[in-house]
Coordinates of C-alpha atoms in Angstrom, one line a residue:
Chain A
X9 CA 0.0 0.0 0.0
X10 CA 1.3 3.4 -0.9
X11 CA 1.3 5.9 1.9
X12 CA -0.9 8.9 1.7
X13 CA 2.1 11.0 2.6
X14 CA 4.2 11.7 -0.5
X15 CA 7.2 13.6 0.9
X16 CA 8.4 15.4 3.9
X17 CA 10.5 18.6 3.9
X18 CA 12.3 20.6 6.6
X19 CA 13.6 24.0 5.8
X20 CA 15.7 26.2 8.0
X21 CA 14.9 29.8 8.8
X22 CA 16.8 31.1 5.8
X23 CA 15.0 28.8 3.4
X24 CA 17.6 26.2 2.9
X25 CA 16.4 22.6 2.6
X26 CA 17.9 20.7 5.5
X27 CA 15.9 17.5 5.2
X28 CA 13.9 15.8 2.5
X29 CA 12.5 12.3 2.2
X30 CA 10.1 10.5 -0.1
X31 CA 7.5 8.2 1.3
X32 CA 5.7 5.8 -1.1
X33 CA 6.1 5.7 -4.8
X34 CA 3.9 8.7 -5.8
X35 CA 5.1 12.3 -6.2
X36 CA 8.8 11.6 -5.9
X37 CA 11.1 14.5 -6.7
X38 CA 14.7 14.6 -7.7
X39 CA 17.2 16.6 -5.7
X40 CA 16.9 19.8 -7.8
X41 CA 13.1 19.8 -7.7
X42 CA 13.0 19.3 -4.0
X43 CA 15.4 22.2 -3.4
X44 CA 13.4 24.4 -5.8
X45 CA 10.1 23.5 -4.1
X46 CA 11.6 24.2 -0.7
X47 CA 12.9 27.6 -1.5
X48 CA 9.8 28.5 -3.4
X49 CA 7.7 27.5 -0.5
X50 CA 9.9 29.5 1.9
X51 CA 9.3 32.7 -0.2
X52 CA 5.6 32.1 -0.7
X53 CA 5.2 31.5 3.0
X54 CA 7.0 34.8 3.8
X55 CA 5.0 36.8 1.2
X56 CA 1.7 35.3 2.4
X57 CA 2.5 36.7 5.9
X58 CA 2.8 40.2 4.5
X59 CA -0.2 40.0 2.2
X60 CA -2.6 38.4 4.6
X61 CA -5.6 40.7 5.4
X62 CA -5.8 39.4 9.0
X63 CA -3.5 40.6 11.7
X64 CA -0.9 38.3 13.3
X65 CA -0.8 35.9 10.4
X66 CA 2.0 33.3 10.5
X67 CA 1.9 32.3 6.9
X68 CA 0.2 29.6 4.8
X69 CA -0.7 26.5 6.7
X70 CA -2.5 24.5 4.1
X71 CA -2.3 24.5 0.3
X72 CA -4.9 22.5 -1.5
X73 CA -4.3 21.6 -5.1
X74 CA -6.0 19.2 -7.5
X75 CA -3.4 16.4 -7.0
X76 CA -2.0 17.1 -3.6
X77 CA -2.3 18.8 -0.2
X78 CA 0.6 20.7 1.3
X79 CA 0.5 21.2 5.0
X80 CA 3.0 23.4 6.7
X81 CA 4.0 23.9 10.4
X82 CA 6.4 26.6 11.4
X83 CA 8.2 26.3 14.7
X84 CA 8.9 29.4 16.8
X85 CA 12.5 29.4 15.6
X86 CA 11.5 29.8 12.0
X87 CA 12.2 26.2 11.0
X88 CA 9.4 25.0 8.8
X89 CA 8.2 21.4 8.4
X90 CA 5.9 20.5 5.6
X91 CA 4.4 17.4 4.0
X92 CA 2.9 16.8 0.6
X93 CA 0.1 14.3 0.7
X94 CA -2.8 12.9 -1.1
X95 CA -5.7 15.4 -1.4
X96 CA -8.1 15.3 1.6
X97 CA -5.7 13.6 4.0
X98 CA -6.6 14.1 7.6
X99 CA -4.4 14.5 10.6
X100 CA -1.4 16.0 8.8
X101 CA -1.1 18.8 11.4
X102 CA -0.7 16.4 14.3
X103 CA 1.8 14.4 12.1
X104 CA 3.9 17.5 11.7
X105 CA 3.8 18.3 15.4
X106 CA 5.1 14.8 16.0
X107 CA 7.8 15.3 13.4
X108 CA 8.7 18.5 15.3
X109 CA 8.9 16.5 18.5
X110 CA 11.3 14.0 16.9
X111 CA 13.4 16.8 15.5
X112 CA 13.7 18.4 18.9
X113 CA 14.7 15.1 20.5
X114 CA 17.0 13.4 18.0
X115 CA 18.4 16.4 16.1
X116 CA 18.8 19.2 18.5
X117 CA 20.0 17.1 21.4
X118 CA 22.6 15.4 19.2
X119 CA 26.0 17.0 19.9
X120 CA 27.2 16.2 16.4
X121 CA 24.5 18.2 14.6
X122 CA 25.1 21.8 13.6
X123 CA 22.1 24.0 13.8
X124 CA 20.7 25.1 10.4
X125 CA 22.8 22.5 8.6
X126 CA 21.4 19.5 6.7
X127 CA 20.2 16.8 9.0
X128 CA 22.1 13.5 8.9
X129 CA 21.1 11.7 12.1
X130 CA 20.5 8.0 12.0
X131 CA 18.2 8.0 15.0
X132 CA 16.0 10.7 13.5
X133 CA 15.6 8.8 10.2
X134 CA 14.8 5.7 12.2
X135 CA 12.1 7.1 14.4
X136 CA 10.7 9.1 11.5
X137 CA 10.2 6.0 9.5
X138 CA 8.5 4.4 12.5
X139 CA 6.2 7.4 12.9
X140 CA 5.2 7.5 9.3
X141 CA 4.6 3.7 9.3
X142 CA 2.4 4.0 12.4
X143 CA 0.6 7.0 10.9
X144 CA -0.2 5.1 7.7
X145 CA -2.6 3.1 9.7
X146 CA -4.2 6.1 11.3
X147 CA -4.4 8.4 8.3
X148 CA -4.7 5.8 5.6
X149 CA -7.9 4.0 6.6
Chain B
X19 CA 29.7 9.2 66.1
X20 CA 32.6 10.5 68.1
X21 CA 32.7 13.9 66.6
X22 CA 29.2 15.1 65.6
X23 CA 29.7 18.4 63.9
X24 CA 28.5 21.5 65.7
X25 CA 25.1 22.7 64.7
X26 CA 25.0 25.5 62.1
X27 CA 28.5 24.9 60.8
X28 CA 29.3 24.1 57.2
X29 CA 30.3 20.6 58.1
X30 CA 26.9 20.0 59.7
X31 CA 25.2 21.3 56.6
X32 CA 27.3 18.9 54.4
X33 CA 26.5 16.0 56.6
X34 CA 22.8 16.9 56.6
X35 CA 22.8 17.0 52.8
X36 CA 24.6 13.6 52.5
X37 CA 22.2 12.1 55.0
X38 CA 19.0 12.8 53.2
X39 CA 17.8 9.6 51.8
X40 CA 15.8 9.5 48.6
X41 CA 12.6 8.2 50.2
X42 CA 10.5 9.0 47.2
X43 CA 12.6 8.2 44.1
X44 CA 10.6 10.5 41.9
X45 CA 11.6 13.6 43.7
X46 CA 15.2 12.8 42.9
X47 CA 14.8 12.6 39.2
X48 CA 16.0 15.4 37.0
X49 CA 14.7 16.2 33.7
X50 CA 16.0 14.0 31.0
X51 CA 15.7 16.8 28.4
X52 CA 17.7 19.2 30.5
X53 CA 20.3 16.6 31.0
X54 CA 20.4 15.7 27.3
X55 CA 20.9 19.3 26.3
X56 CA 23.6 19.8 29.0
X57 CA 25.4 16.6 28.0
X58 CA 25.2 17.6 24.3
X59 CA 26.8 21.0 25.1
X60 CA 29.5 19.2 27.1
X61 CA 30.4 17.0 24.2
X62 CA 30.3 20.0 21.8
X63 CA 32.5 22.0 24.1
X64 CA 35.1 19.3 24.4
X65 CA 34.9 18.6 20.6
X66 CA 36.2 22.1 19.9
X67 CA 39.2 21.5 22.1
X68 CA 40.6 18.3 20.7
X69 CA 42.4 17.2 17.6
X70 CA 41.2 13.6 17.4
X71 CA 38.5 11.3 18.6
X72 CA 40.7 9.4 21.1
X73 CA 41.3 12.7 22.8
X74 CA 37.6 13.5 22.9
X75 CA 36.9 10.2 24.4
X76 CA 39.6 10.8 27.0
X77 CA 38.1 14.2 27.9
X78 CA 34.6 12.7 28.3
X79 CA 36.1 9.9 30.5
X80 CA 37.9 12.5 32.6
X81 CA 34.6 14.4 33.1
X82 CA 32.9 11.3 34.3
X83 CA 35.8 10.3 36.5
X84 CA 35.1 13.1 39.0
X85 CA 31.4 12.2 39.1
X86 CA 32.4 8.6 39.8
X87 CA 34.6 9.5 42.8
X88 CA 31.8 11.6 44.3
X89 CA 29.1 9.1 43.6
X90 CA 31.2 6.5 45.4
X91 CA 31.4 8.7 48.5
X92 CA 27.8 9.5 48.5
X93 CA 26.4 6.0 47.8
X94 CA 28.7 4.4 50.4
X95 CA 27.3 6.8 52.9
X96 CA 23.7 6.6 51.9
X97 CA 23.2 3.0 50.9
X98 CA 26.0 1.1 52.6
X99 CA 26.3 2.6 56.0
X100 CA 29.8 3.9 55.3
X101 CA 31.1 0.5 54.3
X102 CA 33.1 0.0 51.1
X103 CA 33.3 -3.1 49.0
X104 CA 36.7 -4.8 49.1
X105 CA 36.0 -7.8 47.0
X106 CA 35.8 -7.9 43.2
X107 CA 32.4 -9.3 42.8
X108 CA 31.1 -7.0 45.5
X109 CA 32.3 -3.8 43.8
X110 CA 31.0 -5.0 40.4
X111 CA 27.5 -5.6 41.7
X112 CA 27.7 -2.3 43.5
X113 CA 28.4 -0.6 40.1
X114 CA 25.8 -2.7 38.3
X115 CA 23.0 -2.2 40.7
X116 CA 23.5 0.5 43.4
X117 CA 25.4 3.0 41.2
X118 CA 23.2 2.3 38.1
X119 CA 20.0 2.6 40.0
X120 CA 21.0 5.9 41.5
X121 CA 22.2 7.4 38.2
X122 CA 19.8 5.9 35.7
X123 CA 16.9 4.7 37.8
X124 CA 17.4 1.1 37.0
X125 CA 19.9 -1.7 37.3
X126 CA 22.1 -2.3 34.3
X127 CA 20.8 -4.8 31.7
X128 CA 23.6 -7.3 32.2
X129 CA 26.9 -7.9 34.0
X130 CA 29.1 -10.6 32.4
X131 CA 32.6 -11.9 32.7
X132 CA 34.7 -11.6 29.6
X133 CA 35.1 -14.9 27.9
X134 CA 38.6 -14.4 26.6
X135 CA 40.4 -12.8 29.6
X136 CA 40.1 -13.5 33.3
X137 CA 40.5 -9.8 34.2
X138 CA 37.7 -8.5 32.0
X139 CA 34.1 -7.8 32.9
X140 CA 31.3 -6.2 30.8
X141 CA 28.3 -4.2 31.8
X142 CA 25.9 -4.0 28.9
X143 CA 23.0 -1.6 28.4
X144 CA 20.5 -1.9 25.6
X145 CA 20.1 1.9 25.5
X146 CA 22.5 3.9 27.6
X147 CA 20.8 7.0 28.9
X148 CA 23.5 9.3 27.6
X149 CA 23.2 7.9 24.1
X150 CA 19.4 8.1 24.0
X151 CA 19.3 11.0 21.5
X152 CA 22.8 10.8 20.0
X153 CA 23.6 9.5 16.5
X154 CA 27.3 9.3 16.0
X155 CA 28.2 10.3 12.4
X156 CA 29.8 7.6 10.2
X157 CA 33.1 9.5 9.9
X158 CA 33.7 9.3 13.7
X159 CA 34.0 5.6 13.5
X160 CA 33.5 3.7 16.7
X161 CA 33.3 6.7 18.9
X162 CA 30.8 6.3 21.8
X163 CA 29.6 9.0 24.1
X164 CA 29.3 6.3 26.7
X165 CA 33.0 7.1 27.4
X166 CA 31.5 9.5 30.0
X167 CA 29.8 6.6 31.8
X168 CA 32.9 4.6 31.4
X169 CA 34.7 7.4 33.2
X170 CA 32.1 7.3 36.0
X171 CA 32.7 3.6 36.5
X172 CA 36.4 4.1 36.4
X173 CA 36.1 6.8 39.1
X174 CA 34.1 4.4 41.4
X175 CA 36.5 1.5 40.8
X176 CA 39.6 3.6 41.3
X177 CA 38.2 5.3 44.4
X178 CA 37.6 2.0 46.0
X179 CA 41.0 0.6 45.2
X180 CA 40.3 -1.4 42.1
X181 CA 42.3 0.3 39.4
X182 CA 41.0 -0.6 36.0
X183 CA 40.9 0.5 32.4
X184 CA 37.3 1.2 31.5
X185 CA 36.1 1.7 27.9
X186 CA 32.7 2.0 26.2
X187 CA 31.9 0.2 22.9
X188 CA 29.0 -0.3 20.6
X189 CA 28.0 -3.9 20.1
X190 CA 25.5 -4.7 17.3
X191 CA 22.6 -6.8 18.4
X192 CA 20.9 -9.2 15.9
X193 CA 17.4 -8.1 14.9
X194 CA 17.8 -4.7 16.4
X195 CA 18.4 -1.5 14.4
X196 CA 20.5 0.0 17.3
X197 CA 23.6 -1.4 18.8
X198 CA 23.8 -1.8 22.5
X199 CA 26.6 -0.2 24.6
X200 CA 29.0 -2.3 26.5
X201 CA 31.2 -0.9 29.2
X202 CA 34.3 -3.0 29.2
X203 CA 36.2 -3.2 32.5
X204 CA 39.8 -4.5 32.5
X205 CA 41.2 -4.7 36.0
X206 CA 44.9 -4.2 36.8
X207 CA 47.0 -7.1 37.6
X208 CA 47.4 -6.2 41.3
X209 CA 43.6 -6.4 41.7
X210 CA 43.5 -10.0 40.6
X211 CA 46.5 -10.9 42.7
X212 CA 44.9 -9.5 45.8
X213 CA 41.6 -11.2 45.0
X214 CA 43.4 -14.5 44.7
X215 CA 45.1 -13.9 48.0
X216 CA 41.8 -13.1 49.7
X217 CA 39.9 -16.1 48.5

C-alpha cells in the first residue's frame, strides 16, 4: 500500500532545505526539484505573511491543489516542516507536530548536529520511518 | 559518632545533605531533556578543544571520573552505612545495581565476565541513557559517548582501590536496528593478585 504522505521537507529559517524524504512511490522529486520547491515555499510563505488581510498571520498552513495537499508547520525558531500528501488527507497537522517532536529530540539534542545545517542523524531517520509507518494506519484508513 | 559536627557549621550542613535519603525516588529525578541538552553541550564544548577522537573520548572519560569519585562517597554513605566493597564481585555488583540505580533509575541490563580474559568484565545496556538522543556520524567511526559513563565507572573503581581500564563500545545486536553499549572493565594485575590472596 502506498502511503498517503508523499514527501516530507524541513527547511531552516533562511529557506535552505535541510531534510527531504520520499514516502511511497507517488510524487517523488529529484534533488533539484526538492530544493526548488523548498525555497519556493519559503518565499511564498514569507509573502503570504505580508499579504494576509488578517493581523498576526503566521503564513500559509495548508495549500490544497488538485493532485496534492501541502501542509506546513512553522516552529517558533522559524524552522518549517511541511508534508505533501494525497488530497483530503486528515491528521497532517498532528503528524507535523510529532515530526517536530522528533526533530527536537533526535536532532537538537545530538551534539554532532550543527544548527541550520542539513540533517544527517541516524536516529532521527529511524524514528521518523517508524512514525510514518504508524501513521499510515491512522491516516490511511 | 565521636565527633558530631557543631550545629550550624558548614560541616553540619554537608552532613545533613549527605544524610538525606531518597525516600521518594521520583523527587530525585532530574529532567532527561535538561540533562540531554547539557550533555550535548558538554560534548560539543570538548569537541572544539581536541584534535582527534581518542582525545575527545579521553576528555569525556575524565569528566565522568570526578562524578564517579563523588558518587562512590555519596552512595557508600547513603546506601552502605559507610562500608566499602573490598571484593571484586562486591564492587562489580555495586556498580551494576547500586550505582546504576542511583544514576539511571534502573539496574544495568547485564553484567558478564569476559570470555577471553580473566580480568575483563562487561556491563551492557540496551540503550544507555546518555546515548538516547545521540547519533554518531559515520566519519567518527566507533566513537561512543558512553565514554562519559565509562569514566564514572572508572572513578568508582579507582576510588575503592580497584584500578582498572574502562572503555565504552557499541556492540551490534541481531534483529535490532540499534547497537547496545557495552562498558568493558579490564582490572589491573594487582587487583586480581589481591583477589586470589583473599579467596
